[in-house]
Short mmCIF file of C-alpha atoms in Angstrom, two decimals:
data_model
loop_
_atom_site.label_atom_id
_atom_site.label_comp_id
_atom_site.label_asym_id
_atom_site.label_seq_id
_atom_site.Cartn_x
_atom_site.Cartn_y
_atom_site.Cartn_z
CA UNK A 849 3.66 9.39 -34.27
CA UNK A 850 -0.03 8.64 -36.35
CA UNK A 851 1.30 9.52 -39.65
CA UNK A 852 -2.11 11.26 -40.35
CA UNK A 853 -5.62 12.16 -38.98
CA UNK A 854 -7.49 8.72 -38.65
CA UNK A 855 -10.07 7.65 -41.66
CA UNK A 856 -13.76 7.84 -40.71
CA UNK A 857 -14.26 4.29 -41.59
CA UNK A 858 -11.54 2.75 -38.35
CA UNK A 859 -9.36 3.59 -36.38
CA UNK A 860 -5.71 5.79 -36.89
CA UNK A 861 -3.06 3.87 -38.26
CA UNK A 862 0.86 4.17 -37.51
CA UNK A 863 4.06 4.41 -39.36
CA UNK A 864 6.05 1.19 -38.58
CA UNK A 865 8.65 1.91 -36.15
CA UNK A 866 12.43 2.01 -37.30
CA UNK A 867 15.28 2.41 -35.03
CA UNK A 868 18.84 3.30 -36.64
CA UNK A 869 20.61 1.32 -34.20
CA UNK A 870 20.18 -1.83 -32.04
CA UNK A 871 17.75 -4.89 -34.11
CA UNK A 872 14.16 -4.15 -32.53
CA UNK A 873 12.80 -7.92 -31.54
CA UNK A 874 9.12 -8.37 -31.96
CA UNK A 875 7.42 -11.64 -31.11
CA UNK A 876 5.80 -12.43 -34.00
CA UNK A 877 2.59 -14.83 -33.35
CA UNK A 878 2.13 -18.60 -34.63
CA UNK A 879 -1.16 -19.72 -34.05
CA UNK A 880 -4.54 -18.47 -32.55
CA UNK A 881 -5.14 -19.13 -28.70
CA UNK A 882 -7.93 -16.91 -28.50
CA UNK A 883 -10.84 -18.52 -29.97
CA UNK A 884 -13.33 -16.89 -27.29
CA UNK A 885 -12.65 -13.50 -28.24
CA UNK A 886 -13.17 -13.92 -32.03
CA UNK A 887 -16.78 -13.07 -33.66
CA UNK A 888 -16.53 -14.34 -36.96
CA UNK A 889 -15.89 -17.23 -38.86
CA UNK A 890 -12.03 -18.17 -39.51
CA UNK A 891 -10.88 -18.32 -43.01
CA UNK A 892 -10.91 -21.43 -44.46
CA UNK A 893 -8.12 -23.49 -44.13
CA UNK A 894 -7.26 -22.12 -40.77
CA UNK A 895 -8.09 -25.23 -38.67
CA UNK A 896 -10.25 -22.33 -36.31
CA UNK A 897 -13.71 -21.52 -35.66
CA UNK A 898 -12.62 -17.55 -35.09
CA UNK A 899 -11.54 -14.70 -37.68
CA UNK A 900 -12.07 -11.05 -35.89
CA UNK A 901 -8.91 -11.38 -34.47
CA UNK A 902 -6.76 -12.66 -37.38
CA UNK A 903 -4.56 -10.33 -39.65
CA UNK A 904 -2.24 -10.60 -42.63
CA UNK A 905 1.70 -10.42 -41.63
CA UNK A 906 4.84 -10.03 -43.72
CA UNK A 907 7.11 -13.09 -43.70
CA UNK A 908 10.49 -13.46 -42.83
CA UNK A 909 11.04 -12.84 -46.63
CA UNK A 910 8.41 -10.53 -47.76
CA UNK A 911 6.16 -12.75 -48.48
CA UNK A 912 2.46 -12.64 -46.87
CA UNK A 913 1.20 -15.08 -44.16
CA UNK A 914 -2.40 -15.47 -43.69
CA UNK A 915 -3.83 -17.02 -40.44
CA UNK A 916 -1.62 -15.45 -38.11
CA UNK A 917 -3.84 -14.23 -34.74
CA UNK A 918 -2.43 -11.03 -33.13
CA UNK A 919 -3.49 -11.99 -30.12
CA UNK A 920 -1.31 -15.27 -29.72
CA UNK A 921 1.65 -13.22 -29.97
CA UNK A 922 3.81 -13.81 -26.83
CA UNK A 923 4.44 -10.20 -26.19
CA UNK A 924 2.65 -8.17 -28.45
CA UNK A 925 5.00 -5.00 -28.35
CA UNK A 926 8.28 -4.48 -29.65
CA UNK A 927 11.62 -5.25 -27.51
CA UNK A 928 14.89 -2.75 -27.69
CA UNK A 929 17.95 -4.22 -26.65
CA UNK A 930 20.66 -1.93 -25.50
CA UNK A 931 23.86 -2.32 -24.72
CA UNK A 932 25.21 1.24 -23.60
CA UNK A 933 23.51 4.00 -21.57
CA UNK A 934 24.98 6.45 -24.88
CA UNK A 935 22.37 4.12 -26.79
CA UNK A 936 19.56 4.86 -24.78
CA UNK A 937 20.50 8.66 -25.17
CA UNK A 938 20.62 8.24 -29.01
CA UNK A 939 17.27 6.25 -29.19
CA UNK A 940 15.21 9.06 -26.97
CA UNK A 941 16.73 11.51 -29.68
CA UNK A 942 14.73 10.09 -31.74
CA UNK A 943 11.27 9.99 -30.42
CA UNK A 944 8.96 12.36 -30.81
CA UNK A 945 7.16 14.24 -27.88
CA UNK A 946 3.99 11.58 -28.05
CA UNK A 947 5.78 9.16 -25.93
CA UNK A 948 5.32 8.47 -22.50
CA UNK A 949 7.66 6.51 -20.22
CA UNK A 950 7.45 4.05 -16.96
CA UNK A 951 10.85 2.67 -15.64
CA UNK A 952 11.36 -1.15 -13.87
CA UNK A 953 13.60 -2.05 -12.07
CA UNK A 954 13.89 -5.84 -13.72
CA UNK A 955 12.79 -6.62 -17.78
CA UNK A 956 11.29 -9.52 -16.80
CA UNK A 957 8.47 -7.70 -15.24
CA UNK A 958 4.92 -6.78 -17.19
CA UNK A 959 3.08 -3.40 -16.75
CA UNK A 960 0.88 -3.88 -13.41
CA UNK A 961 -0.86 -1.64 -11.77
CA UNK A 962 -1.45 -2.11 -7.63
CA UNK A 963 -4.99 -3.31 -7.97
CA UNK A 964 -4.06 -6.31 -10.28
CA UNK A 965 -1.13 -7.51 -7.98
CA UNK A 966 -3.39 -9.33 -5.22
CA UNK A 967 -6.16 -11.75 -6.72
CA UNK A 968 -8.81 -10.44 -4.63
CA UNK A 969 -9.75 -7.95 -7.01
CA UNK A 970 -10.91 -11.09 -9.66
CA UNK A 971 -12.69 -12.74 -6.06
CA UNK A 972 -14.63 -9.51 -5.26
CA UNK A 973 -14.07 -6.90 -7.54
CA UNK A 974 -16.21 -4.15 -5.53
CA UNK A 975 -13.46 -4.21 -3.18
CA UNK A 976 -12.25 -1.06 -5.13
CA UNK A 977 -15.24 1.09 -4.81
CA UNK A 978 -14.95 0.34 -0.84
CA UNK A 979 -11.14 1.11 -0.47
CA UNK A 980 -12.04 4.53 -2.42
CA UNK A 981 -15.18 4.95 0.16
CA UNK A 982 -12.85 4.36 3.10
CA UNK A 983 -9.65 6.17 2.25
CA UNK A 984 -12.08 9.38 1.41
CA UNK A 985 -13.51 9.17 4.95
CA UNK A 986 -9.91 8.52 6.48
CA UNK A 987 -8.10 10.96 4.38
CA UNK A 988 -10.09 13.92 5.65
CA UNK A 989 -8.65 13.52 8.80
CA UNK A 990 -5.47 14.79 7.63
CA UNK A 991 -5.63 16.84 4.33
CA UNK A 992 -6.98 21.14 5.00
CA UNK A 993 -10.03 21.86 2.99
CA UNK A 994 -7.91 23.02 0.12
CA UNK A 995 -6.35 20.09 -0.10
CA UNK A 996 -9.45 17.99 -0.23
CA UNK A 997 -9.60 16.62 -4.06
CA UNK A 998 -13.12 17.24 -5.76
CA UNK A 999 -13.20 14.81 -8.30
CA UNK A 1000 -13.02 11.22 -9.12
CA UNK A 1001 -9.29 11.76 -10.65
CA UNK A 1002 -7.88 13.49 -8.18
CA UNK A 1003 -9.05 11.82 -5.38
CA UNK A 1004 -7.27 8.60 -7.28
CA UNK A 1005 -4.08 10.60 -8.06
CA UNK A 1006 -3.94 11.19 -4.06
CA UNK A 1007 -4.40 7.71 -3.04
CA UNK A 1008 -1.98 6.96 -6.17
CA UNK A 1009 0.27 9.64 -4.02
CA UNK A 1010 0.15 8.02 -1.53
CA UNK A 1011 0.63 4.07 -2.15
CA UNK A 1012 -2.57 3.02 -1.58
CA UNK A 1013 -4.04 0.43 -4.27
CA UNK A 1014 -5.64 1.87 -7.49
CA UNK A 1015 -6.12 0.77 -11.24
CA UNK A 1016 -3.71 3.68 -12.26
CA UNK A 1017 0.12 3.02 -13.41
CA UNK A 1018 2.25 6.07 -13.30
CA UNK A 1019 4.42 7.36 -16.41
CA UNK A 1020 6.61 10.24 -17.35
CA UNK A 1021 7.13 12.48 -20.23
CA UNK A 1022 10.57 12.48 -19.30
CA UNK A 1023 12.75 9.19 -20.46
CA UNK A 1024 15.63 9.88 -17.89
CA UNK A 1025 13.16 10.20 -14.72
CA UNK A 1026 11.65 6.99 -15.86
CA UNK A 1027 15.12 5.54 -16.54
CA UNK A 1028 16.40 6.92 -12.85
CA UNK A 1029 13.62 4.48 -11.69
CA UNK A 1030 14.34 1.64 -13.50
CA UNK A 1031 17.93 2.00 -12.09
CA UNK A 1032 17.69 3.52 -8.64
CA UNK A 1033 16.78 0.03 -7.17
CA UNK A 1034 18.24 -2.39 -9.98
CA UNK A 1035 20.39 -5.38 -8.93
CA UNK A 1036 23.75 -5.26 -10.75
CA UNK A 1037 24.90 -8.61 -9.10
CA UNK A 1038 22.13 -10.55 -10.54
CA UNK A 1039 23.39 -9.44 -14.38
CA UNK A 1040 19.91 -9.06 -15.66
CA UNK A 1041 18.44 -5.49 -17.62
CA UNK A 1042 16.56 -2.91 -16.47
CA UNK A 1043 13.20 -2.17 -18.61
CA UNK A 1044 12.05 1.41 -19.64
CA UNK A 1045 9.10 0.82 -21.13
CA UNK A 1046 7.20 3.85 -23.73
CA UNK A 1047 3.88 3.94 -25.04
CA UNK A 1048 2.95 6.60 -27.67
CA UNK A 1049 0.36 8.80 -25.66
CA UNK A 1050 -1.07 10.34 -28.90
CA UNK A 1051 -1.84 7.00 -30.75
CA UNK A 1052 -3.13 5.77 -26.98
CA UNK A 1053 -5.43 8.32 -26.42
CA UNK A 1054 -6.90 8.24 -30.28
CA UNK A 1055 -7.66 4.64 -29.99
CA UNK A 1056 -9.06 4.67 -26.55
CA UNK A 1057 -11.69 7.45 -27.80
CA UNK A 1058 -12.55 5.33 -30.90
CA UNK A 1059 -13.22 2.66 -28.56
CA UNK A 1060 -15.11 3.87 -25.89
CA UNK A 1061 -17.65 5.64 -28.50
CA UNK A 1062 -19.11 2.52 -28.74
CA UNK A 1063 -19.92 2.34 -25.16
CA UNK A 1064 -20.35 6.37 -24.74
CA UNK A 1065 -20.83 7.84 -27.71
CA UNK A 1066 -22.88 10.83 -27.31
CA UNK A 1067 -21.62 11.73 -24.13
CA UNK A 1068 -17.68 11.27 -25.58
CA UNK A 1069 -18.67 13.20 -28.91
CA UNK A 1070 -19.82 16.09 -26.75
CA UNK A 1071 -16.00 16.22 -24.20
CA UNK A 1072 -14.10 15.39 -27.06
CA UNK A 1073 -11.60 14.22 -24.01
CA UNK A 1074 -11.76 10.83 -21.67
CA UNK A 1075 -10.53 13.33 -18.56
CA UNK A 1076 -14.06 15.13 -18.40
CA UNK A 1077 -14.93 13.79 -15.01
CA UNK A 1078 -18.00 13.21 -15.55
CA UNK A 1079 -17.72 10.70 -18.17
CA UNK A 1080 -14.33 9.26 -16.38
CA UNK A 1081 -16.58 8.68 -13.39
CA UNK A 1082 -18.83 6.59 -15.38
CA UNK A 1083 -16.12 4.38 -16.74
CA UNK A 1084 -14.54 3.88 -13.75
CA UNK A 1085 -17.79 2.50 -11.85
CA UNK A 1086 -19.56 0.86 -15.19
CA UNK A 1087 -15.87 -0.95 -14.91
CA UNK A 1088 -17.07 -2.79 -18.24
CA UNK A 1089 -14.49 -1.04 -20.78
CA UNK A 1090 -11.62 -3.45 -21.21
CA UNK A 1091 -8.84 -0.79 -22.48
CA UNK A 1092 -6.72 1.88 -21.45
CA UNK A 1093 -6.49 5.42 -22.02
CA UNK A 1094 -4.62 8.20 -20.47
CA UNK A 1095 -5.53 10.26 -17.30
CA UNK A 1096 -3.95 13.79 -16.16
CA UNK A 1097 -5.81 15.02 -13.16
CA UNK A 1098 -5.94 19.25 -13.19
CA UNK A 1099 -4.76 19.40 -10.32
CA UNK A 1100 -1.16 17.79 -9.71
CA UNK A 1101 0.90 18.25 -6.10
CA UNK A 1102 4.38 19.47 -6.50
CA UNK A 1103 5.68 15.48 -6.30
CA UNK A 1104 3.95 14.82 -9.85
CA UNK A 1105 4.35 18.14 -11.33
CA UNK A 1106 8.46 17.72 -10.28
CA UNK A 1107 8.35 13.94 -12.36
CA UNK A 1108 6.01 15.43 -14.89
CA UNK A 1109 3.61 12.54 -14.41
CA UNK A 1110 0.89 11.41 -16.20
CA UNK A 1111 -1.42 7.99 -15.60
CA UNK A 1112 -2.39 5.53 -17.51
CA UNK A 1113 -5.80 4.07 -16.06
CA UNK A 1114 -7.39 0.96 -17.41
CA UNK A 1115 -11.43 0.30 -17.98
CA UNK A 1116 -11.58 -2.50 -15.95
CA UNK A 1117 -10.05 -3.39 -12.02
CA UNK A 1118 -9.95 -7.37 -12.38
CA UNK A 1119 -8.48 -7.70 -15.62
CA UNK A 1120 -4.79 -7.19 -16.19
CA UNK A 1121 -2.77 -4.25 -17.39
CA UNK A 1122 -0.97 -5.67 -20.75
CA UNK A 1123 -4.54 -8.07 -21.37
CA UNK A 1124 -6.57 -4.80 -21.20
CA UNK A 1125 -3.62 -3.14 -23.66
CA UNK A 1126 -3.98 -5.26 -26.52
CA UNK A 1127 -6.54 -3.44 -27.33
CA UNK A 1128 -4.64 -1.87 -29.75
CA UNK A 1129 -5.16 -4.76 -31.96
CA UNK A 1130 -1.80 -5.56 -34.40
CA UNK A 1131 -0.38 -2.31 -34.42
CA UNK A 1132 0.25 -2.74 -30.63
CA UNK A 1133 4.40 -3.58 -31.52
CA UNK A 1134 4.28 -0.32 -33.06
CA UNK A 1135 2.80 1.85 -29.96
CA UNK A 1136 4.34 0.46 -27.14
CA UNK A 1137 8.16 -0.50 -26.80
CA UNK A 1138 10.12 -2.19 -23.66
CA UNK A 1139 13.77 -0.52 -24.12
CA UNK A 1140 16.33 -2.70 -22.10
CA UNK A 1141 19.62 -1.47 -20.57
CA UNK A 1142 21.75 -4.25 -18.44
CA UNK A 1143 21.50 -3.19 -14.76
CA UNK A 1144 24.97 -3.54 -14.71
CA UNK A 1145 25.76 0.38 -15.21
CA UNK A 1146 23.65 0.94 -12.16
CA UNK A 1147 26.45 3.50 -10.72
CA UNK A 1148 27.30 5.35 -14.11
CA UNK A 1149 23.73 5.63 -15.17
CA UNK A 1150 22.80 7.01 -11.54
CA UNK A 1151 25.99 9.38 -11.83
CA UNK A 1152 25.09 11.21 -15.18
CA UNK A 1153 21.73 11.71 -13.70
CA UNK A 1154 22.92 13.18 -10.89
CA UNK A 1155 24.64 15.70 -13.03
CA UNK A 1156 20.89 16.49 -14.68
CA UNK A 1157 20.06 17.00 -11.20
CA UNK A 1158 17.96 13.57 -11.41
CA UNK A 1159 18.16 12.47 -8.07
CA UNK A 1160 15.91 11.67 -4.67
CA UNK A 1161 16.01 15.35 -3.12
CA UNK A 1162 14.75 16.91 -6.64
CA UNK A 1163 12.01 14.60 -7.32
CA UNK A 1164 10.92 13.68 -3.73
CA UNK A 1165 10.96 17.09 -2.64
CA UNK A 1166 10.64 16.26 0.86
CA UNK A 1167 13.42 15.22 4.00
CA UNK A 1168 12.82 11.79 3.15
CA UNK A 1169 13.68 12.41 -0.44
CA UNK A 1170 17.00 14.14 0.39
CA UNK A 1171 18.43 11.73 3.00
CA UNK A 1172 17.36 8.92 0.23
CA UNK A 1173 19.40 11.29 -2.54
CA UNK A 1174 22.52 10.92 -0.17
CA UNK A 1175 22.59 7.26 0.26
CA UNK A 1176 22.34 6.59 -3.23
CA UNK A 1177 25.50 9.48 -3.70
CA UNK A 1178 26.94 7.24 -1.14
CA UNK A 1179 25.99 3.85 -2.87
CA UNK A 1180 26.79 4.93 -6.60
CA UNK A 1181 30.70 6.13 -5.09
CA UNK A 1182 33.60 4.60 -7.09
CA UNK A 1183 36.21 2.81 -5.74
CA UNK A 1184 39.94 3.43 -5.90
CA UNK A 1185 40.23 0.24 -7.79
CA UNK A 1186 37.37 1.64 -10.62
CA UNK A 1187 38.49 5.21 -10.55
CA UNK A 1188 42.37 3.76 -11.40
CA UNK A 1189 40.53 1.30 -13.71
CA UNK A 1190 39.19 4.31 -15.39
CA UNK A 1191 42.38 6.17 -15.98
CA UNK A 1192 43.92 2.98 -17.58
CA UNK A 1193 41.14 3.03 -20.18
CA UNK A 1194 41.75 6.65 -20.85
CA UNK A 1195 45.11 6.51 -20.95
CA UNK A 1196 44.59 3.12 -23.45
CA UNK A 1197 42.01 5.30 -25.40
CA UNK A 1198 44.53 8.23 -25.85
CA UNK A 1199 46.82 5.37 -27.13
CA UNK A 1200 49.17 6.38 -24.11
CA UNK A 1201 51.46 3.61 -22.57
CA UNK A 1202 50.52 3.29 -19.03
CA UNK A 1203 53.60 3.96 -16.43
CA UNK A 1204 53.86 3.10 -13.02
#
């Protein structure tokens, strides 16, 4: 979506990101909360001390607004309401193949990855390096020698496998498997949405490199690509980089390869997910969008996936999988009441009087 190759002087910019349909809602920012991650001196008038992270924003006529901090926005990406599954379909239309997507079950939740979701990690954050030293002495036990992993990546693609804690969130390049997801375990009764949320992989990966040089510069100049291992390796131990960049191990089992995966790994264990994200700096609202769908259509969602052959058995390609595929056939079953509900809207539709 980077409209062109990024100038030498900073980083790639991005066209601003219009949707014919449903209002995107962005939180814009107010004021600055973030005085200890600023360098320079505010501009005056500002009431602050800080200025690297302020920017210039349109108002709500046009007009320009100094002083505003990117970081004090509440949620620095951009919100898509939706209201119909037929919407969702029409906005994926429009993306391009850059995006990557990561369904949830409930809106209200951020981007976490498993590490981040107990506080030990922030208590003693070389917990991580001993988990990995333990689960590759434990895991030989029961993988071949072929299936042993050889590097760094893989071996945290196996325990990512295999639901043991690491700093790596799994995505998609496919919007519906991330929407099957967000929907396979939603709770209609509740009346909340469902989040899909997509971050634009290109403009991701561009940013992360432009960051990291600073830290790696020769060594990054020379790959050209964050997924040389040796270089990954060293950002995953320094475990000093606070961003994200994407991750696609060479070697993928048949459960990733099915759910065309790809991770999203972040520089640092003990810092958050969407802290570490932001930084893309202002253009964040543009790169990375939470679509929400109300988890009410749970059943008709999970039905016209199940007719793209979206299901448990053909992602989870395992006994497991297929036993879990049935009871959500089962679960997502209509009624007589909904399937003669159905008619009558047909009929209605058709402009057909309805006779007993």
């Amino acid at each position: 979506m980077p409209s062109s190759p990024p100038p030498a002087s900073g980083p790639p910019r991005m066209r601003p990101f219009t949707y014919a349909g449903s209002t995107p809602r962005s939180i814009m920012p107010i004021t600055c909360r973030c005085r200890k991650w600023c360098s320079r001196s505010a501009p005056s008038g500002s009431g602050s001390t800080s200025r690297a992270c302020w920017r210039r924003y349109p108002g709500r006529r046009g007009l320009a607004q100094d002083f505003v901090c990117w970081r004090a926005m509440e949620a620095p990406y951009t919100t898509i309401p939706l209201k119909h599954w037929n919407d969702f379909r029409s906005f994926v239309d429009q993306l391009s193949e850059n995006w990557v997507f990561r369904g949830q079950a409930a809106a209200c939740w951020n981007l976490q990855n498993t590490v981040e979701r107990t506080d030990f990690i922030r208590i003693r954050p070389q917990v991580e390096a001993e988990f990995m030293a333990e689960f590759q002495r434990g895991a030989r036990n029961y993988l071949t020698r072929d299936q042993i992993p050889e590097h760094l990546i893989e071996w945290l693609a196996l325990m990512q496998h295999h639901g043991a804690p690491t700093r790596l969130l799994d995505f998609t390049k496919s919007p519906f498997i991330a929407a099957y997801f967000a929907f396979e375990i939603a709770l209609p009764e509740g009346g909340g949405n469902v989040a899909i949320w997509a971050i634009n992989i290109h403009y991701l990966k561009q940013r992360s490199l432009e960051a990291l040089r600073a830290y790696y510069g020769r060594e990054l100049e020379e790959s050209h690509d964050i997924v040389n291992e040796s270089l990954f390796e060293k950002i995953f131990y320094d475990n000093r980089c606070s961003l994200v960049f994407p991750v696609e191990p060479f070697r993928m089992n048949r459960r990733y390869s099915l759910q065309q995966s790809i991770f999203v790994s972040t520089g640092r264990a003990a810092e958050p997910f969407m802290d570490q994200l932001q930084f893309l700096g202002p253009e964040m609202n543009q790169a990375v969008l939470k679509i929400e769908l109300p988890a009410l259509h749970q059943k008709q969602v999970l039905r016209e996936l199940q007719r793209m052959n979206l299901n448990r058995a053909s992602l989870f390609p395992d006994l497991d999988g297929y036993a879990a595929s049935m009871r959500l056939r089962y679960n997502s079953l209509r009624t007589p009441e909904e399937v003669l509900a159905d008619r009558i809207r047909k009929l209605e539709d058709n402009e057909y009087r309805f006779l007993p």
